[in-house]
Every structure is written in C-alpha cells, then in structure tokens.
Coordinates of C-alpha atoms in Angstrom, one line a residue:
Q230 CA 0.0 0.0 0.0
V231 CA 3.0 2.3 0.4
Q232 CA 5.7 2.4 -2.2
L233 CA 9.1 4.2 -2.2
V234 CA 10.7 4.7 -5.6
E235 CA 14.2 6.0 -5.9
S236 CA 15.7 7.7 -9.0
G237 CA 18.7 9.7 -10.0
G238 CA 21.5 7.2 -9.8
G239 CA 24.0 6.6 -12.5
L240 CA 27.6 6.5 -13.5
V241 CA 29.7 9.6 -12.7
Q242 CA 33.4 10.4 -12.6
A243 CA 35.1 11.1 -9.3
G244 CA 34.6 14.7 -8.3
G245 CA 31.2 14.8 -9.9
S246 CA 27.7 15.2 -8.4
L247 CA 24.4 13.4 -8.4
R248 CA 21.0 14.2 -6.9
L249 CA 19.0 11.2 -5.7
S250 CA 15.2 11.5 -5.3
C251 CA 12.8 9.2 -3.5
A252 CA 9.0 9.5 -3.9
A253 CA 6.6 7.9 -1.5
S254 CA 3.1 7.1 -2.5
G255 CA 0.1 5.2 -1.3
R256 CA -2.2 5.5 1.8
I257 CA 0.1 7.8 3.7
S258 CA -1.1 9.8 6.7
R259 CA 2.3 11.1 7.7
I260 CA 6.0 10.4 7.1
N261 CA 8.3 10.9 10.1
D262 CA 12.0 10.2 9.7
M263 CA 13.4 9.6 6.2
R264 CA 16.8 8.1 5.5
W265 CA 19.2 7.2 2.8
Y266 CA 21.2 4.0 3.1
R267 CA 23.8 2.6 0.8
Q268 CA 25.2 -0.9 0.2
A269 CA 28.6 -1.3 -1.4
P270 CA 29.6 -4.5 -3.1
G271 CA 30.4 -7.1 -0.5
K272 CA 29.5 -4.8 2.4
Q273 CA 26.6 -4.3 4.8
R274 CA 24.0 -1.7 4.2
E275 CA 24.9 1.5 6.0
L276 CA 23.0 4.6 7.0
V277 CA 24.2 7.6 5.0
A278 CA 21.9 10.4 6.1
R279 CA 18.7 11.0 8.0
I280 CA 16.2 13.8 8.1
T281 CA 13.4 14.3 10.6
R282 CA 10.0 15.7 9.6
G283 CA 11.0 19.0 11.0
G284 CA 14.2 19.1 8.9
S285 CA 16.9 18.1 11.4
T286 CA 19.6 16.2 9.7
D287 CA 22.6 14.0 10.4
Y288 CA 25.1 12.2 8.3
T289 CA 27.7 9.5 8.4
D290 CA 31.2 10.9 8.7
S291 CA 32.3 9.8 5.3
V292 CA 29.8 12.1 3.5
K293 CA 29.7 15.1 5.9
G294 CA 30.4 18.3 4.0
R295 CA 29.8 16.6 0.6
S296 CA 26.2 15.6 0.8
T297 CA 22.9 17.3 1.7
I298 CA 19.7 15.5 2.6
S299 CA 16.4 17.4 2.1
R300 CA 12.7 16.7 1.9
D301 CA 9.4 18.1 0.7
N302 CA 6.7 17.1 3.1
A303 CA 3.9 18.2 0.8
K304 CA 5.2 15.9 -2.0
N305 CA 6.3 13.0 0.3
M306 CA 9.8 13.2 -1.2
V307 CA 13.3 13.0 0.1
Y308 CA 16.5 14.0 -1.8
L309 CA 20.2 13.4 -1.4
Q310 CA 22.5 15.8 -3.1
M311 CA 26.0 14.3 -3.4
N312 CA 29.0 16.4 -4.4
S313 CA 32.7 15.7 -4.8
L314 CA 31.9 12.0 -5.3
K315 CA 34.5 9.4 -4.6
P316 CA 34.9 5.9 -5.9
E317 CA 34.1 4.7 -2.3
D318 CA 30.7 6.2 -2.7
T319 CA 29.8 3.5 -5.2
G320 CA 26.9 1.3 -4.2
V321 CA 23.2 0.8 -4.3
Y322 CA 21.4 3.7 -2.5
F323 CA 18.1 2.9 -0.7
C324 CA 15.5 5.2 0.5
N325 CA 13.9 4.3 3.9
A326 CA 11.0 6.1 5.6
D327 CA 8.9 5.8 8.8
V328 CA 5.4 6.0 7.4
V329 CA 2.2 6.3 9.3
T330 CA -0.9 4.8 7.5
G331 CA -4.1 4.9 9.4
F332 CA -3.3 3.7 12.9
S333 CA -0.1 1.9 12.2
S334 CA 3.5 3.0 11.6
R335 CA 6.3 1.1 10.1
A336 CA 9.5 1.5 8.0
Y337 CA 9.3 1.1 4.3
W338 CA 12.2 0.6 1.8
G339 CA 12.6 1.5 -1.8
Q340 CA 14.1 -0.9 -4.4
G341 CA 17.4 1.0 -4.6
T342 CA 19.2 3.0 -7.2
Q343 CA 22.8 2.3 -8.4
V344 CA 25.5 4.9 -8.0
T345 CA 28.8 4.1 -9.6
V346 CA 31.7 6.5 -9.3
S347 CA 34.7 5.9 -11.6
S348 CA 38.2 7.0 -10.7

C-alpha cells in the first residue's frame, strides 16, 4: 500500500555530483524520519543520512560536507545531493521512511538506485 521509488542514480566520474530522489506514494497519513542508506559490493548496508519531519539532519562521517539531505513534506519526497563524489561512494542507494498509515507505523524501503563513481 506504500511504495518508495528512488531515482537519480547513474555513472559519474570522481569529483562529480548526483542528486537522488525518492518518492513515497500510497495510503500515507504522515511520514516521520526519512533516510538514505547505501550498500557497497560485499559490504553491509549503512546509514548515509537522516532527516526528521522538522528538517533536522545527520550524516555518516564519510559524507559530511559533501552531501545534503532534504525533503518536501507536501510531496512526500526526500532527496540526497551528493557532491565531490569518490569511488568509495559507489553502491546501491536505498530510501527508507517511517510511514504512518491509518493507525499503524512502520518503516518502508525502496528498491534502490545504483550509483557508480569511476576513478
């Protein structure tokens, strides 16, 4: 009943930029925290950035100063602007959101979007 769909991934050279988007749709009453995770080949999925409904943000150390998470509550969207990309930023990026539907709340995941940074 709730879907998260990411877009904006691709192949980029080191030093380049990408803007990831994630659109949430379905029977949504409210979205609380929204997050971006990434999973590099052979590694565990890790939290990259988080944003609260009110706009407070935090980032993993490896992307601080290079990435900005933002959201549009009216559109149920979250974004991740990534600059000065490095090969170690390569991975599948997943959107995750705490969604309230009716009287329940749970976390939903998108299907992921591939980001590849070439050296």
